[in-house]
Amino acid sequence: MNELVSLFQGLVMAVVDAWTHMGNLFPALLTLMIVDVLTGLAAAFVKQTVSSKISWNGMVRKATTILIVAASDLLEPVLGGADISQVVVVAFMIAEGLSIIENASLAGVPIPTVLSDALVHQQKQELKLPAPIAPTTTTTTTTTTRESINDDR
């Protein structure tokens, strides 16, 4: 149990460290995440598809995003002071912004053509990771006959 408490404390410290090192970027990302959750709920209410399972999965993805940002901040000293965490935060901010636009559209909010075109383009370019490939074992047997040996000569 102590290990779990220590792990949680370490994660909290990493998030606090990320918050203090990134100026306004990290709070802006958190704000966009909150807006995304709220617009997602609005879209679900409008479409009458509210689901606690979908909401829970969304929260887990948000928490994972925060952990990735915190990890990128912890890696900066190892990488010679490169501002990798800021790049990671901005990338996630763009993704959150697109998700907010998508949710608003699903909720019936009219979206300007320029934004809806960008959303369609992003959806076409979205990276789909393949399912893991299960290891397979294949056995190859070779049958050698006198005729095949003679044919090879």
Tab-separated table of N, CA and C in Angstrom:
chain	number	residue	atom	x	y	z
A	1	MET	N	0.825	-1.191	0.000
A	1	MET	CA	0.000	0.000	0.000
A	1	MET	C	0.873	1.261	0.000
A	2	ASN	N	1.978	1.211	0.742
A	2	ASN	CA	2.880	2.361	0.794
A	2	ASN	C	3.452	2.684	-0.580
A	3	GLU	N	3.697	1.638	-1.397
A	3	GLU	CA	4.226	1.859	-2.733
A	3	GLU	C	3.220	2.628	-3.596
A	4	LEU	N	1.945	2.293	-3.444
A	4	LEU	CA	0.905	2.974	-4.207
A	4	LEU	C	0.798	4.437	-3.795
A	5	VAL	N	0.881	4.690	-2.508
A	5	VAL	CA	0.834	6.069	-2.004
A	5	VAL	C	2.041	6.844	-2.527
A	6	SER	N	3.217	6.214	-2.500
A	6	SER	CA	4.433	6.871	-3.005
A	6	SER	C	4.325	7.161	-4.495
A	7	LEU	N	3.772	6.212	-5.239
A	7	LEU	CA	3.582	6.424	-6.680
A	7	LEU	C	2.651	7.600	-6.932
A	8	PHE	N	1.540	7.651	-6.204
A	8	PHE	CA	0.592	8.750	-6.357
A	8	PHE	C	1.236	10.084	-6.004
A	9	GLN	N	2.004	10.111	-4.931
A	9	GLN	CA	2.688	11.342	-4.527
A	9	GLN	C	3.677	11.789	-5.603
A	10	GLY	N	4.392	10.826	-6.173
A	10	GLY	CA	5.333	11.146	-7.240
A	10	GLY	C	4.638	11.722	-8.459
A	11	LEU	N	3.483	11.147	-8.821
A	11	LEU	CA	2.730	11.656	-9.967
A	11	LEU	C	2.218	13.066	-9.713
A	12	VAL	N	1.728	13.295	-8.507
A	12	VAL	CA	1.246	14.639	-8.158
A	12	VAL	C	2.398	15.642	-8.231
A	13	MET	N	3.554	15.259	-7.716
A	13	MET	CA	4.719	16.154	-7.761
A	13	MET	C	5.149	16.441	-9.195
A	14	ALA	N	5.065	15.429	-10.065
A	14	ALA	CA	5.425	15.633	-11.472
A	14	ALA	C	4.467	16.617	-12.135
A	15	VAL	N	3.181	16.499	-11.823
A	15	VAL	CA	2.198	17.425	-12.395
A	15	VAL	C	2.425	18.836	-11.863
A	16	VAL	N	2.685	18.962	-10.579
A	16	VAL	CA	2.957	20.287	-9.997
A	16	VAL	C	4.215	20.883	-10.615
A	17	ASP	N	5.239	20.059	-10.815
A	17	ASP	CA	6.474	20.520	-11.443
A	17	ASP	C	6.203	21.006	-12.865
A	18	ALA	N	5.397	20.254	-13.610
A	18	ALA	CA	5.047	20.669	-14.977
A	18	ALA	C	4.299	21.996	-14.949
A	19	TRP	N	3.388	22.138	-13.993
A	19	TRP	CA	2.593	23.360	-13.878
A	19	TRP	C	3.498	24.574	-13.664
A	20	THR	N	4.487	24.426	-12.795
A	20	THR	CA	5.333	25.574	-12.463
A	20	THR	C	6.344	25.906	-13.555
A	21	HIS	N	6.730	24.942	-14.376
A	21	HIS	CA	7.749	25.191	-15.398
A	21	HIS	C	7.199	25.693	-16.729
A	22	MET	N	5.928	25.547	-16.962
A	22	MET	CA	5.397	25.863	-18.285
A	22	MET	C	4.606	27.156	-18.352
A	23	GLY	N	4.687	27.960	-17.354
A	23	GLY	CA	3.978	29.237	-17.413
A	23	GLY	C	2.491	29.030	-17.591
A	24	ASN	N	1.936	29.684	-18.602
A	24	ASN	CA	0.493	29.635	-18.844
A	24	ASN	C	0.055	28.475	-19.725
A	25	LEU	N	0.999	27.733	-20.309
A	25	LEU	CA	0.613	26.667	-21.231
A	25	LEU	C	-0.144	25.541	-20.533
A	26	PHE	N	0.367	25.068	-19.419
A	26	PHE	CA	-0.277	23.952	-18.734
A	26	PHE	C	-1.670	24.318	-18.224
A	27	PRO	N	-1.844	25.471	-17.560
A	27	PRO	CA	-3.205	25.856	-17.167
A	27	PRO	C	-4.136	26.028	-18.379
A	28	ALA	N	-3.592	26.507	-19.494
A	28	ALA	CA	-4.415	26.645	-20.699
A	28	ALA	C	-4.864	25.276	-21.197
A	29	LEU	N	-3.950	24.286	-21.162
A	29	LEU	CA	-4.321	22.928	-21.562
A	29	LEU	C	-5.411	22.384	-20.657
A	30	LEU	N	-5.261	22.566	-19.340
A	30	LEU	CA	-6.278	22.087	-18.403
A	30	LEU	C	-7.626	22.756	-18.657
A	31	THR	N	-7.595	24.050	-18.979
A	31	THR	CA	-8.837	24.767	-19.286
A	31	THR	C	-9.493	24.190	-20.534
A	32	LEU	N	-8.689	23.948	-21.569
A	32	LEU	CA	-9.236	23.348	-22.793
A	32	LEU	C	-9.806	21.957	-22.514
A	33	MET	N	-9.156	21.206	-21.640
A	33	MET	CA	-9.672	19.876	-21.285
A	33	MET	C	-11.042	19.982	-20.618
A	34	ILE	N	-11.187	20.953	-19.724
A	34	ILE	CA	-12.473	21.152	-19.044
A	34	ILE	C	-13.549	21.563	-20.052
A	35	VAL	N	-13.204	22.474	-20.946
A	35	VAL	CA	-14.158	22.900	-21.978
A	35	VAL	C	-14.526	21.717	-22.873
A	36	ASP	N	-13.544	20.871	-23.201
A	36	ASP	CA	-13.812	19.698	-24.026
A	36	ASP	C	-14.782	18.753	-23.335
A	37	VAL	N	-14.584	18.524	-22.046
A	37	VAL	CA	-15.496	17.651	-21.293
A	37	VAL	C	-16.902	18.244	-21.295
A	38	LEU	N	-17.002	19.545	-21.052
A	38	LEU	CA	-18.321	20.190	-21.006
A	38	LEU	C	-19.017	20.170	-22.368
A	39	THR	N	-18.270	20.447	-23.442
A	39	THR	CA	-18.893	20.401	-24.775
A	39	THR	C	-19.230	18.964	-25.164
A	40	GLY	N	-18.422	18.004	-24.698
A	40	GLY	CA	-18.738	16.599	-24.946
A	40	GLY	C	-20.020	16.186	-24.258
A	41	LEU	N	-20.190	16.651	-23.010
A	41	LEU	CA	-21.442	16.371	-22.298
A	41	LEU	C	-22.628	17.041	-22.979
A	42	ALA	N	-22.434	18.278	-23.447
A	42	ALA	CA	-23.514	18.982	-24.158
A	42	ALA	C	-23.915	18.215	-25.404
A	43	ALA	N	-22.930	17.746	-26.171
A	43	ALA	CA	-23.225	16.979	-27.387
A	43	ALA	C	-23.954	15.682	-27.031
A	44	ALA	N	-23.524	15.020	-25.960
A	44	ALA	CA	-24.171	13.776	-25.559
A	44	ALA	C	-25.612	14.017	-25.121
A	45	PHE	N	-25.860	15.118	-24.415
A	45	PHE	CA	-27.234	15.434	-24.010
A	45	PHE	C	-28.104	15.745	-25.221
A	46	VAL	N	-27.562	16.509	-26.165
A	46	VAL	CA	-28.334	16.847	-27.362
A	46	VAL	C	-28.648	15.593	-28.172
A	47	LYS	N	-27.667	14.718	-28.305
A	47	LYS	CA	-27.844	13.489	-29.085
A	47	LYS	C	-28.503	12.376	-28.276
A	48	GLN	N	-28.725	12.626	-26.988
A	48	GLN	CA	-29.312	11.661	-26.068
A	48	GLN	C	-28.502	10.363	-26.033
A	49	THR	N	-27.181	10.536	-25.927
A	49	THR	CA	-26.272	9.390	-25.875
A	49	THR	C	-25.351	9.467	-24.658
A	50	VAL	N	-25.842	10.038	-23.568
A	50	VAL	CA	-25.029	10.166	-22.360
A	50	VAL	C	-24.683	8.771	-21.854
A	51	SER	N	-23.401	8.563	-21.591
A	51	SER	CA	-22.938	7.251	-21.150
A	51	SER	C	-21.831	7.429	-20.121
A	52	SER	N	-22.003	6.787	-18.969
A	52	SER	CA	-20.970	6.892	-17.936
A	52	SER	C	-19.695	6.178	-18.381
A	53	LYS	N	-19.827	5.122	-19.160
A	53	LYS	CA	-18.641	4.400	-19.638
A	53	LYS	C	-17.820	5.284	-20.577
A	54	ILE	N	-18.478	5.970	-21.486
A	54	ILE	CA	-17.778	6.869	-22.405
A	54	ILE	C	-17.146	8.019	-21.626
A	55	SER	N	-17.879	8.555	-20.655
A	55	SER	CA	-17.335	9.645	-19.833
A	55	SER	C	-16.115	9.177	-19.054
A	56	TRP	N	-16.190	7.996	-18.473
A	56	TRP	CA	-15.064	7.467	-17.708
A	56	TRP	C	-13.841	7.278	-18.620
A	57	ASN	N	-14.063	6.715	-19.801
A	57	ASN	CA	-12.953	6.530	-20.745
A	57	ASN	C	-12.337	7.874	-21.126
A	58	GLY	N	-13.164	8.882	-21.300
A	58	GLY	CA	-12.651	10.222	-21.604
A	58	GLY	C	-11.808	10.780	-20.475
A	59	MET	N	-12.248	10.571	-19.249
A	59	MET	CA	-11.485	11.051	-18.098
A	59	MET	C	-10.139	10.332	-17.988
A	60	VAL	N	-10.139	9.049	-18.273
A	60	VAL	CA	-8.879	8.294	-18.243
A	60	VAL	C	-7.927	8.834	-19.310
A	61	ARG	N	-8.454	9.153	-20.488
A	61	ARG	CA	-7.602	9.736	-21.548
A	61	ARG	C	-7.057	11.099	-21.125
A	62	LYS	N	-7.876	11.909	-20.463
A	62	LYS	CA	-7.409	13.222	-19.988
A	62	LYS	C	-6.300	13.045	-18.946
A	63	ALA	N	-6.500	12.118	-18.024
A	63	ALA	CA	-5.483	11.870	-16.994
A	63	ALA	C	-4.188	11.372	-17.635
A	64	THR	N	-4.307	10.525	-18.636
A	64	THR	CA	-3.117	10.030	-19.340
A	64	THR	C	-2.400	11.168	-20.052
A	65	THR	N	-3.151	12.073	-20.633
A	65	THR	CA	-2.553	13.242	-21.287
A	65	THR	C	-1.750	14.058	-20.278
A	66	ILE	N	-2.325	14.277	-19.109
A	66	ILE	CA	-1.628	15.052	-18.064
A	66	ILE	C	-0.342	14.335	-17.659
A	67	LEU	N	-0.393	13.019	-17.542
A	67	LEU	CA	0.810	12.269	-17.181
A	67	LEU	C	1.876	12.348	-18.273
A	68	ILE	N	1.464	12.323	-19.527
A	68	ILE	CA	2.416	12.450	-20.634
A	68	ILE	C	3.084	13.820	-20.594
A	69	VAL	N	2.291	14.852	-20.339
A	69	VAL	CA	2.855	16.207	-20.243
A	69	VAL	C	3.841	16.283	-19.080
A	70	ALA	N	3.455	15.723	-17.930
A	70	ALA	CA	4.350	15.746	-16.771
A	70	ALA	C	5.637	14.976	-17.069
A	71	ALA	N	5.514	13.837	-17.727
A	71	ALA	CA	6.708	13.048	-18.081
A	71	ALA	C	7.607	13.814	-19.040
A	72	SER	N	7.008	14.516	-20.001
A	72	SER	CA	7.826	15.285	-20.948
A	72	SER	C	8.574	16.403	-20.228
A	73	ASP	N	7.936	16.970	-19.200
A	73	ASP	CA	8.605	18.011	-18.422
A	73	ASP	C	9.777	17.436	-17.630
A	74	LEU	N	9.605	16.230	-17.099
A	74	LEU	CA	10.679	15.590	-16.343
A	74	LEU	C	11.849	15.186	-17.249
A	75	LEU	N	11.569	14.968	-18.537
A	75	LEU	CA	12.625	14.566	-19.471
A	75	LEU	C	13.488	15.728	-19.947
A	76	GLU	N	13.018	16.946	-19.792
A	76	GLU	CA	13.763	18.098	-20.310
A	76	GLU	C	15.207	18.170	-19.822
A	77	PRO	N	15.482	18.011	-18.525
A	77	PRO	CA	16.896	18.070	-18.101
A	77	PRO	C	17.741	16.951	-18.719
A	78	VAL	N	17.135	15.795	-18.912
A	78	VAL	CA	17.853	14.667	-19.506
A	78	VAL	C	18.198	14.957	-20.967
A	79	LEU	N	17.336	15.689	-21.629
A	79	LEU	CA	17.529	16.003	-23.049
A	79	LEU	C	18.284	17.315	-23.247
A	80	GLY	N	18.993	17.741	-22.255
A	80	GLY	CA	19.812	18.940	-22.394
A	80	GLY	C	19.041	20.239	-22.358
A	81	GLY	N	17.903	20.253	-21.704
A	81	GLY	CA	17.138	21.490	-21.554
A	81	GLY	C	16.240	21.824	-22.735
A	82	ALA	N	16.040	20.874	-23.663
A	82	ALA	CA	15.135	21.111	-24.789
A	82	ALA	C	13.727	21.352	-24.265
A	83	ASP	N	13.003	22.249	-24.910
A	83	ASP	CA	11.646	22.590	-24.467
A	83	ASP	C	10.613	21.601	-25.011
A	84	ILE	N	10.862	20.333	-24.810
A	84	ILE	CA	9.967	19.305	-25.344
A	84	ILE	C	8.585	19.374	-24.706
A	85	SER	N	8.510	19.727	-23.424
A	85	SER	CA	7.203	19.751	-22.755
A	85	SER	C	6.288	20.802	-23.367
A	86	GLN	N	6.846	21.921	-23.791
A	86	GLN	CA	6.021	22.958	-24.416
A	86	GLN	C	5.465	22.480	-25.760
A	87	VAL	N	6.273	21.748	-26.505
A	87	VAL	CA	5.805	21.195	-27.782
A	87	VAL	C	4.694	20.185	-27.529
A	88	VAL	N	4.889	19.336	-26.521
A	88	VAL	CA	3.878	18.335	-26.184
A	88	VAL	C	2.571	19.010	-25.757
A	89	VAL	N	2.665	20.040	-24.922
A	89	VAL	CA	1.463	20.747	-24.461
A	89	VAL	C	0.734	21.392	-25.634
A	90	VAL	N	1.460	22.051	-26.514
A	90	VAL	CA	0.816	22.712	-27.651
A	90	VAL	C	0.142	21.681	-28.558
A	91	ALA	N	0.787	20.532	-28.763
A	91	ALA	CA	0.170	19.490	-29.584
A	91	ALA	C	-1.147	19.009	-28.968
A	92	PHE	N	-1.134	18.804	-27.653
A	92	PHE	CA	-2.376	18.385	-26.993
A	92	PHE	C	-3.413	19.504	-26.981
A	93	MET	N	-2.982	20.757	-26.917
A	93	MET	CA	-3.923	21.877	-26.971
A	93	MET	C	-4.621	21.918	-28.328
A	94	ILE	N	-3.879	21.655	-29.391
A	94	ILE	CA	-4.485	21.620	-30.730
A	94	ILE	C	-5.519	20.501	-30.802
A	95	ALA	N	-5.156	19.325	-30.278
A	95	ALA	CA	-6.103	18.199	-30.289
A	95	ALA	C	-7.356	18.527	-29.485
A	96	GLU	N	-7.181	19.168	-28.333
A	96	GLU	CA	-8.334	19.554	-27.512
A	96	GLU	C	-9.208	20.564	-28.253
A	97	GLY	N	-8.576	21.530	-28.908
A	97	GLY	CA	-9.325	22.530	-29.670
A	97	GLY	C	-10.170	21.894	-30.759
A	98	LEU	N	-9.583	20.948	-31.484
A	98	LEU	CA	-10.339	20.252	-32.533
A	98	LEU	C	-11.487	19.440	-31.942
A	99	SER	N	-11.254	18.828	-30.792
A	99	SER	CA	-12.303	18.063	-30.135
A	99	SER	C	-13.448	18.968	-29.677
A	100	ILE	N	-13.112	20.151	-29.193
A	100	ILE	CA	-14.140	21.119	-28.783
A	100	ILE	C	-14.996	21.519	-29.981
A	101	ILE	N	-14.344	21.783	-31.106
A	101	ILE	CA	-15.089	22.147	-32.321
A	101	ILE	C	-16.003	20.998	-32.746
A	102	GLU	N	-15.472	19.779	-32.706
A	102	GLU	CA	-16.276	18.613	-33.079
A	102	GLU	C	-17.474	18.455	-32.143
A	103	ASN	N	-17.239	18.581	-30.841
A	103	ASN	CA	-18.334	18.464	-29.876
A	103	ASN	C	-19.386	19.552	-30.086
A	104	ALA	N	-18.930	20.763	-30.332
A	104	ALA	CA	-19.871	21.859	-30.569
A	104	ALA	C	-20.716	21.580	-31.801
A	105	SER	N	-20.077	21.065	-32.835
A	105	SER	CA	-20.805	20.727	-34.053
A	105	SER	C	-21.853	19.653	-33.775
A	106	LEU	N	-21.479	18.636	-33.003
A	106	LEU	CA	-22.425	17.574	-32.659
A	106	LEU	C	-23.570	18.099	-31.795
A	107	ALA	N	-23.302	19.146	-31.015
A	107	ALA	CA	-24.340	19.742	-30.167
A	107	ALA	C	-25.245	20.681	-30.968
A	108	GLY	N	-24.923	20.899	-32.235
A	108	GLY	CA	-25.767	21.735	-33.083
A	108	GLY	C	-25.304	23.166	-33.229
A	109	VAL	N	-24.126	23.485	-32.704
A	109	VAL	CA	-23.592	24.833	-32.841
A	109	VAL	C	-23.080	25.002	-34.267
A	110	PRO	N	-23.515	26.057	-34.963
A	110	PRO	CA	-23.012	26.254	-36.325
A	110	PRO	C	-21.509	26.569	-36.294
A	111	ILE	N	-20.766	25.843	-37.094
A	111	ILE	CA	-19.308	25.970	-37.133
A	111	ILE	C	-18.914	26.653	-38.439
A	112	PRO	N	-18.064	27.683	-38.379
A	112	PRO	CA	-17.607	28.326	-39.613
A	112	PRO	C	-16.954	27.316	-40.554
A	113	THR	N	-17.122	27.537	-41.834
A	113	THR	CA	-16.634	26.609	-42.850
A	113	THR	C	-15.146	26.320	-42.705
A	114	VAL	N	-14.368	27.343	-42.439
A	114	VAL	CA	-12.919	27.152	-42.305
A	114	VAL	C	-12.609	26.140	-41.197
A	115	LEU	N	-13.315	26.229	-40.074
A	115	LEU	CA	-13.076	25.303	-38.966
A	115	LEU	C	-13.608	23.906	-39.271
A	116	SER	N	-14.774	23.835	-39.896
A	116	SER	CA	-15.315	22.510	-40.219
A	116	SER	C	-14.455	21.813	-41.270
A	117	ASP	N	-13.889	22.573	-42.221
A	117	ASP	CA	-12.974	21.989	-43.205
A	117	ASP	C	-11.718	21.463	-42.520
A	118	ALA	N	-11.194	22.210	-41.556
A	118	ALA	CA	-10.009	21.765	-40.819
A	118	ALA	C	-10.317	20.504	-40.035
A	119	LEU	N	-11.515	20.421	-39.464
A	119	LEU	CA	-11.908	19.251	-38.703
A	119	LEU	C	-12.020	18.027	-39.613
A	120	VAL	N	-12.625	18.205	-40.770
A	120	VAL	CA	-12.747	17.098	-41.730
A	120	VAL	C	-11.360	16.636	-42.167
A	121	HIS	N	-10.476	17.588	-42.443
A	121	HIS	CA	-9.109	17.246	-42.845
A	121	HIS	C	-8.398	16.476	-41.730
A	122	GLN	N	-8.554	16.927	-40.506
A	122	GLN	CA	-7.910	16.262	-39.371
A	122	GLN	C	-8.450	14.852	-39.218
A	123	GLN	N	-9.734	14.666	-39.394
A	123	GLN	CA	-10.313	13.335	-39.239
A	123	GLN	C	-9.807	12.387	-40.321
A	124	LYS	N	-9.570	12.904	-41.513
A	124	LYS	CA	-9.026	12.069	-42.591
A	124	LYS	C	-7.581	11.690	-42.314
A	125	GLN	N	-6.842	12.593	-41.655
A	125	GLN	CA	-5.420	12.360	-41.385
A	125	GLN	C	-5.169	11.651	-40.066
A	126	GLU	N	-6.234	11.408	-39.311
A	126	GLU	CA	-6.074	10.842	-37.976
A	126	GLU	C	-5.351	9.509	-38.044
A	127	LEU	N	-4.387	9.367	-37.157
A	127	LEU	CA	-3.565	8.165	-37.115
A	127	LEU	C	-4.338	7.034	-36.463
A	128	LYS	N	-4.457	5.951	-37.166
A	128	LYS	CA	-5.097	4.761	-36.627
A	128	LYS	C	-4.013	3.726	-36.391
A	129	LEU	N	-3.829	3.357	-35.139
A	129	LEU	CA	-2.824	2.368	-34.811
A	129	LEU	C	-3.394	0.977	-35.056
A	130	PRO	N	-2.608	0.112	-35.661
A	130	PRO	CA	-3.111	-1.241	-35.909
A	130	PRO	C	-3.226	-2.019	-34.605
A	131	ALA	N	-4.090	-2.994	-34.626
A	131	ALA	CA	-4.233	-3.864	-33.464
A	131	ALA	C	-2.944	-4.661	-33.305
A	132	PRO	N	-2.595	-4.982	-32.070
A	132	PRO	CA	-1.378	-5.766	-31.878
A	132	PRO	C	-1.477	-7.099	-32.591
A	133	ILE	N	-0.391	-7.512	-33.136
A	133	ILE	CA	-0.352	-8.777	-33.856
A	133	ILE	C	0.072	-9.861	-32.885
A	134	ALA	N	-0.752	-10.886	-32.796
A	134	ALA	CA	-0.445	-11.985	-31.892
A	134	ALA	C	0.677	-12.824	-32.503
A	135	PRO	N	1.615	-13.229	-31.671
A	135	PRO	CA	2.698	-14.050	-32.210
A	135	PRO	C	2.153	-15.374	-32.711
A	136	THR	N	2.638	-15.781	-33.849
A	136	THR	CA	2.217	-17.055	-34.415
A	136	THR	C	3.441	-17.909	-34.643
A	137	THR	N	3.243	-19.171	-34.547
A	137	THR	CA	4.326	-20.088	-34.835
A	137	THR	C	3.936	-20.887	-36.047
A	138	THR	N	4.829	-20.968	-36.960
A	138	THR	CA	4.565	-21.749	-38.157
A	138	THR	C	5.623	-22.825	-38.257
A	139	THR	N	5.186	-23.942	-38.651
A	139	THR	CA	6.097	-25.059	-38.817
A	139	THR	C	6.137	-25.391	-40.300
A	140	THR	N	7.322	-25.402	-40.829
A	140	THR	CA	7.484	-25.736	-42.235
A	140	THR	C	8.154	-27.100	-42.310
A	141	THR	N	7.517	-27.953	-43.018
A	141	THR	CA	8.114	-29.272	-43.209
A	141	THR	C	8.476	-29.423	-44.669
A	142	THR	N	9.599	-29.976	-44.888
A	142	THR	CA	10.055	-30.202	-46.253
A	142	THR	C	10.195	-31.696	-46.450
A	143	THR	N	9.588	-32.148	-47.476
A	143	THR	CA	9.687	-33.558	-47.799
A	143	THR	C	10.659	-33.702	-48.957
A	144	THR	N	11.635	-34.525	-48.752
A	144	THR	CA	12.630	-34.745	-49.786
A	144	THR	C	12.439	-36.151	-50.342
A	145	THR	N	12.345	-36.207	-51.622
A	145	THR	CA	12.229	-37.507	-52.294
A	145	THR	C	13.417	-37.686	-53.209
A	146	ARG	N	13.619	-38.924	-53.652
A	146	ARG	CA	14.724	-39.187	-54.581
A	146	ARG	C	14.579	-38.397	-55.855
A	147	GLU	N	13.337	-38.236	-56.326
A	147	GLU	CA	13.132	-37.488	-57.546
A	147	GLU	C	13.529	-36.028	-57.397
A	148	SER	N	13.194	-35.396	-56.258
A	148	SER	CA	13.545	-33.978	-56.075
A	148	SER	C	15.047	-33.809	-55.943
A	149	ILE	N	15.733	-34.777	-55.320
A	149	ILE	CA	17.190	-34.688	-55.222
A	149	ILE	C	17.806	-34.804	-56.603
A	150	ASN	N	17.277	-35.716	-57.393
A	150	ASN	CA	17.794	-35.897	-58.745
A	150	ASN	C	17.509	-34.692	-59.619
A	151	ASP	N	16.366	-34.003	-59.382
A	151	ASP	CA	16.029	-32.821	-60.174
A	151	ASP	C	16.985	-31.680	-59.880
A	152	ASP	N	17.505	-31.603	-58.639
A	152	ASP	CA	18.391	-30.512	-58.280
A	152	ASP	C	19.780	-30.678	-58.860
A	153	ARG	N	20.167	-31.878	-59.337
A	153	ARG	CA	21.508	-32.083	-59.873
A	153	ARG	C	21.651	-31.515	-61.201
